[in-house]
Amino acid sequence: METLGVTATPYMTLLALSVVLLVFHVLLQGTLSTRELGREWNAGPRDEGLAPRDKFAGRAARASKNFQETYPAFVGLLLGVAFAGDAPGWGLIGGWIWLVSRVVYIPLYMGGVPYIRSLVWTVSLIGLLAMTIALFR
């Protein structure tokens, strides 16, 4: 089991960084929504069903939702390649591709940049594909 700990270290670093990115998404969305709707809304139960109308708060919410759609697959694949072994390193490379793409995606989405944003999203899926392929090697 010691060998697993040594070989899993870069994967666990990548996993930890992905959690930082998740928290960033949550904080960005929450900060922009609270700026518009107020602290009482944020602290309350939000029973009114209010949603922010500000375009940046909306973009932050949609970018966060988009991130959350692929995040479970990333975590599962990353843990899979860490435990199964990733001799050629495609799983780790794919993980970094996914993470960097997801970081680049945020300012593109917040800036309302079309097409390039979709291209970056596609690159993140290529990262997941590389991780999936690594599981079958």
PDB file of C-alpha atoms in Angstrom:
ATOM      1  CA  MET A   1       0.000   0.000   0.000  1.00  0.00           C
ATOM      2  CA  GLU A   2       2.962   2.345   0.427  1.00  0.00           C
ATOM      3  CA  THR A   3       3.566   2.280  -3.308  1.00  0.00           C
ATOM      4  CA  LEU A   4       0.017   3.489  -3.945  1.00  0.00           C
ATOM      5  CA  GLY A   5       0.562   6.483  -1.674  1.00  0.00           C
ATOM      6  CA  VAL A   6       3.729   7.462  -3.490  1.00  0.00           C
ATOM      7  CA  THR A   7       2.279   7.041  -6.968  1.00  0.00           C
ATOM      8  CA  ALA A   8      -1.058   8.625  -6.063  1.00  0.00           C
ATOM      9  CA  THR A   9       0.493  11.885  -4.836  1.00  0.00           C
ATOM     10  CA  PRO A  10       0.231  13.820  -8.140  1.00  0.00           C
ATOM     11  CA  TYR A  11      -3.353  12.607  -8.507  1.00  0.00           C
ATOM     12  CA  MET A  12      -4.267  13.748  -5.020  1.00  0.00           C
ATOM     13  CA  THR A  13      -2.675  17.143  -5.727  1.00  0.00           C
ATOM     14  CA  LEU A  14      -4.834  17.424  -8.824  1.00  0.00           C
ATOM     15  CA  LEU A  15      -7.877  16.364  -6.804  1.00  0.00           C
ATOM     16  CA  ALA A  16      -7.158  19.009  -4.154  1.00  0.00           C
ATOM     17  CA  LEU A  17      -6.779  21.706  -6.813  1.00  0.00           C
ATOM     18  CA  SER A  18     -10.089  20.670  -8.332  1.00  0.00           C
ATOM     19  CA  VAL A  19     -11.751  21.187  -4.950  1.00  0.00           C
ATOM     20  CA  VAL A  20     -10.215  24.678  -4.824  1.00  0.00           C
ATOM     21  CA  LEU A  21     -11.784  25.333  -8.225  1.00  0.00           C
ATOM     22  CA  LEU A  22     -15.148  24.048  -6.984  1.00  0.00           C
ATOM     23  CA  VAL A  23     -15.001  26.378  -3.980  1.00  0.00           C
ATOM     24  CA  PHE A  24     -14.036  29.265  -6.264  1.00  0.00           C
ATOM     25  CA  HIS A  25     -17.147  28.606  -8.377  1.00  0.00           C
ATOM     26  CA  VAL A  26     -19.364  28.578  -5.293  1.00  0.00           C
ATOM     27  CA  LEU A  27     -17.824  31.769  -3.896  1.00  0.00           C
ATOM     28  CA  LEU A  28     -18.014  33.602  -7.210  1.00  0.00           C
ATOM     29  CA  GLN A  29     -21.643  32.699  -7.706  1.00  0.00           C
ATOM     30  CA  GLY A  30     -22.545  33.481  -4.103  1.00  0.00           C
ATOM     31  CA  THR A  31     -20.720  36.795  -4.030  1.00  0.00           C
ATOM     32  CA  LEU A  32     -22.304  38.076  -7.233  1.00  0.00           C
ATOM     33  CA  SER A  33     -25.784  36.907  -6.215  1.00  0.00           C
ATOM     34  CA  THR A  34     -25.474  38.418  -2.737  1.00  0.00           C
ATOM     35  CA  ARG A  35     -24.274  41.713  -4.191  1.00  0.00           C
ATOM     36  CA  GLU A  36     -27.574  42.003  -6.035  1.00  0.00           C
ATOM     37  CA  LEU A  37     -30.066  40.313  -3.707  1.00  0.00           C
ATOM     38  CA  GLY A  38     -28.546  41.261  -0.354  1.00  0.00           C
ATOM     39  CA  ARG A  39     -27.233  39.582   2.754  1.00  0.00           C
ATOM     40  CA  GLU A  40     -30.710  38.856   4.117  1.00  0.00           C
ATOM     41  CA  TRP A  41     -31.493  36.810   1.006  1.00  0.00           C
ATOM     42  CA  ASN A  42     -28.201  34.942   1.302  1.00  0.00           C
ATOM     43  CA  ALA A  43     -28.669  34.217   5.010  1.00  0.00           C
ATOM     44  CA  GLY A  44     -32.343  33.327   4.666  1.00  0.00           C
ATOM     45  CA  PRO A  45     -34.072  30.164   3.421  1.00  0.00           C
ATOM     46  CA  ARG A  46     -34.579  31.628  -0.097  1.00  0.00           C
ATOM     47  CA  ASP A  47     -38.225  30.521  -0.136  1.00  0.00           C
ATOM     48  CA  GLU A  48     -39.167  33.334  -2.523  1.00  0.00           C
ATOM     49  CA  GLY A  49     -37.394  31.638  -5.414  1.00  0.00           C
ATOM     50  CA  LEU A  50     -35.625  34.869  -6.338  1.00  0.00           C
ATOM     51  CA  ALA A  51     -32.825  34.634  -8.841  1.00  0.00           C
ATOM     52  CA  PRO A  52     -30.341  37.361  -9.585  1.00  0.00           C
ATOM     53  CA  ARG A  53     -31.006  39.332 -12.765  1.00  0.00           C
ATOM     54  CA  ASP A  54     -27.482  40.656 -13.138  1.00  0.00           C
ATOM     55  CA  LYS A  55     -25.851  39.076 -16.172  1.00  0.00           C
ATOM     56  CA  PHE A  56     -22.613  38.315 -14.323  1.00  0.00           C
ATOM     57  CA  ALA A  57     -24.374  36.613 -11.426  1.00  0.00           C
ATOM     58  CA  GLY A  58     -26.317  34.541 -13.967  1.00  0.00           C
ATOM     59  CA  ARG A  59     -23.176  33.654 -15.880  1.00  0.00           C
ATOM     60  CA  ALA A  60     -21.415  32.650 -12.675  1.00  0.00           C
ATOM     61  CA  ALA A  61     -24.352  30.403 -11.758  1.00  0.00           C
ATOM     62  CA  ARG A  62     -24.432  28.781 -15.196  1.00  0.00           C
ATOM     63  CA  ALA A  63     -20.650  28.313 -15.267  1.00  0.00           C
ATOM     64  CA  SER A  64     -20.822  26.674 -11.844  1.00  0.00           C
ATOM     65  CA  LYS A  65     -23.623  24.358 -12.969  1.00  0.00           C
ATOM     66  CA  ASN A  66     -21.649  23.460 -16.066  1.00  0.00           C
ATOM     67  CA  PHE A  67     -18.610  22.661 -13.919  1.00  0.00           C
ATOM     68  CA  GLN A  68     -20.699  20.474 -11.624  1.00  0.00           C
ATOM     69  CA  GLU A  69     -21.965  18.457 -14.598  1.00  0.00           C
ATOM     70  CA  THR A  70     -18.512  17.033 -15.370  1.00  0.00           C
ATOM     71  CA  TYR A  71     -16.935  17.217 -11.918  1.00  0.00           C
ATOM     72  CA  PRO A  72     -18.218  13.826 -10.676  1.00  0.00           C
ATOM     73  CA  ALA A  73     -16.830  12.136 -13.802  1.00  0.00           C
ATOM     74  CA  PHE A  74     -13.474  13.844 -13.247  1.00  0.00           C
ATOM     75  CA  VAL A  75     -13.263  12.739  -9.610  1.00  0.00           C
ATOM     76  CA  GLY A  76     -14.250   9.168 -10.434  1.00  0.00           C
ATOM     77  CA  LEU A  77     -11.832   8.884 -13.325  1.00  0.00           C
ATOM     78  CA  LEU A  78      -8.996  10.480 -11.366  1.00  0.00           C
ATOM     79  CA  LEU A  79      -9.414   8.096  -8.465  1.00  0.00           C
ATOM     80  CA  GLY A  80      -9.749   5.210 -10.891  1.00  0.00           C
ATOM     81  CA  VAL A  81      -6.464   5.916 -12.664  1.00  0.00           C
ATOM     82  CA  ALA A  82      -4.731   6.627  -9.337  1.00  0.00           C
ATOM     83  CA  PHE A  83      -5.737   3.251  -7.905  1.00  0.00           C
ATOM     84  CA  ALA A  84      -5.547   1.179 -11.094  1.00  0.00           C
ATOM     85  CA  GLY A  85      -2.194   2.587 -12.145  1.00  0.00           C
ATOM     86  CA  ASP A  86      -1.352   4.982 -14.920  1.00  0.00           C
ATOM     87  CA  ALA A  87       2.011   3.848 -16.256  1.00  0.00           C
ATOM     88  CA  PRO A  88       1.880   5.881 -19.487  1.00  0.00           C
ATOM     89  CA  GLY A  89       0.585   8.915 -17.563  1.00  0.00           C
ATOM     90  CA  TRP A  90      -2.411   9.582 -19.828  1.00  0.00           C
ATOM     91  CA  GLY A  91      -4.745   9.765 -16.850  1.00  0.00           C
ATOM     92  CA  LEU A  92      -2.678  12.443 -15.180  1.00  0.00           C
ATOM     93  CA  ILE A  93      -2.236  14.361 -18.432  1.00  0.00           C
ATOM     94  CA  GLY A  94      -5.979  14.143 -19.069  1.00  0.00           C
ATOM     95  CA  GLY A  95      -6.670  15.354 -15.545  1.00  0.00           C
ATOM     96  CA  TRP A  96      -4.484  18.405 -16.031  1.00  0.00           C
ATOM     97  CA  ILE A  97      -6.106  19.104 -19.389  1.00  0.00           C
ATOM     98  CA  TRP A  98      -9.515  18.973 -17.734  1.00  0.00           C
ATOM     99  CA  LEU A  99      -8.485  21.214 -14.824  1.00  0.00           C
ATOM    100  CA  VAL A 100      -6.700  23.853 -16.899  1.00  0.00           C
ATOM    101  CA  SER A 101      -9.593  23.930 -19.372  1.00  0.00           C
ATOM    102  CA  ARG A 102     -12.072  24.421 -16.554  1.00  0.00           C
ATOM    103  CA  VAL A 103     -10.000  27.295 -15.151  1.00  0.00           C
ATOM    104  CA  VAL A 104      -9.784  28.957 -18.587  1.00  0.00           C
ATOM    105  CA  TYR A 105     -13.528  28.423 -19.064  1.00  0.00           C
ATOM    106  CA  ILE A 106     -14.485  30.741 -16.191  1.00  0.00           C
ATOM    107  CA  PRO A 107     -13.243  34.070 -17.601  1.00  0.00           C
ATOM    108  CA  LEU A 108     -14.473  33.093 -21.060  1.00  0.00           C
ATOM    109  CA  TYR A 109     -17.960  32.437 -19.706  1.00  0.00           C
ATOM    110  CA  MET A 110     -17.955  35.518 -17.490  1.00  0.00           C
ATOM    111  CA  GLY A 111     -16.825  37.623 -20.461  1.00  0.00           C
ATOM    112  CA  GLY A 112     -19.554  36.218 -22.699  1.00  0.00           C
ATOM    113  CA  VAL A 113     -17.042  34.903 -25.238  1.00  0.00           C
ATOM    114  CA  PRO A 114     -18.847  32.568 -27.663  1.00  0.00           C
ATOM    115  CA  TYR A 115     -17.313  29.683 -29.629  1.00  0.00           C
ATOM    116  CA  ILE A 116     -13.919  29.814 -27.924  1.00  0.00           C
ATOM    117  CA  ARG A 117     -15.682  29.028 -24.646  1.00  0.00           C
ATOM    118  CA  SER A 118     -17.310  26.018 -26.314  1.00  0.00           C
ATOM    119  CA  LEU A 119     -13.955  24.961 -27.743  1.00  0.00           C
ATOM    120  CA  VAL A 120     -12.376  25.100 -24.277  1.00  0.00           C
ATOM    121  CA  TRP A 121     -15.269  23.040 -22.915  1.00  0.00           C
ATOM    122  CA  THR A 122     -14.606  20.457 -25.658  1.00  0.00           C
ATOM    123  CA  VAL A 123     -10.924  20.370 -24.699  1.00  0.00           C
ATOM    124  CA  SER A 124     -11.970  19.597 -21.119  1.00  0.00           C
ATOM    125  CA  LEU A 125     -13.945  16.618 -22.436  1.00  0.00           C
ATOM    126  CA  ILE A 126     -10.857  15.458 -24.316  1.00  0.00           C
ATOM    127  CA  GLY A 127      -9.110  15.456 -20.937  1.00  0.00           C
ATOM    128  CA  LEU A 128     -11.839  13.206 -19.533  1.00  0.00           C
ATOM    129  CA  LEU A 129     -11.531  10.958 -22.573  1.00  0.00           C
ATOM    130  CA  ALA A 130      -7.771  10.628 -22.025  1.00  0.00           C
ATOM    131  CA  MET A 131      -8.461   9.653 -18.415  1.00  0.00           C
ATOM    132  CA  THR A 132     -11.004   7.064 -19.550  1.00  0.00           C
ATOM    133  CA  ILE A 133      -8.555   5.584 -22.048  1.00  0.00           C
ATOM    134  CA  ALA A 134      -5.945   5.362 -19.302  1.00  0.00           C
ATOM    135  CA  LEU A 135      -8.248   3.052 -17.355  1.00  0.00           C
ATOM    136  CA  PHE A 136      -8.216   0.537 -20.205  1.00  0.00           C
ATOM    137  CA  ARG A 137      -4.443   0.429 -20.719  1.00  0.00           C
TER     138      ARG A 137
END
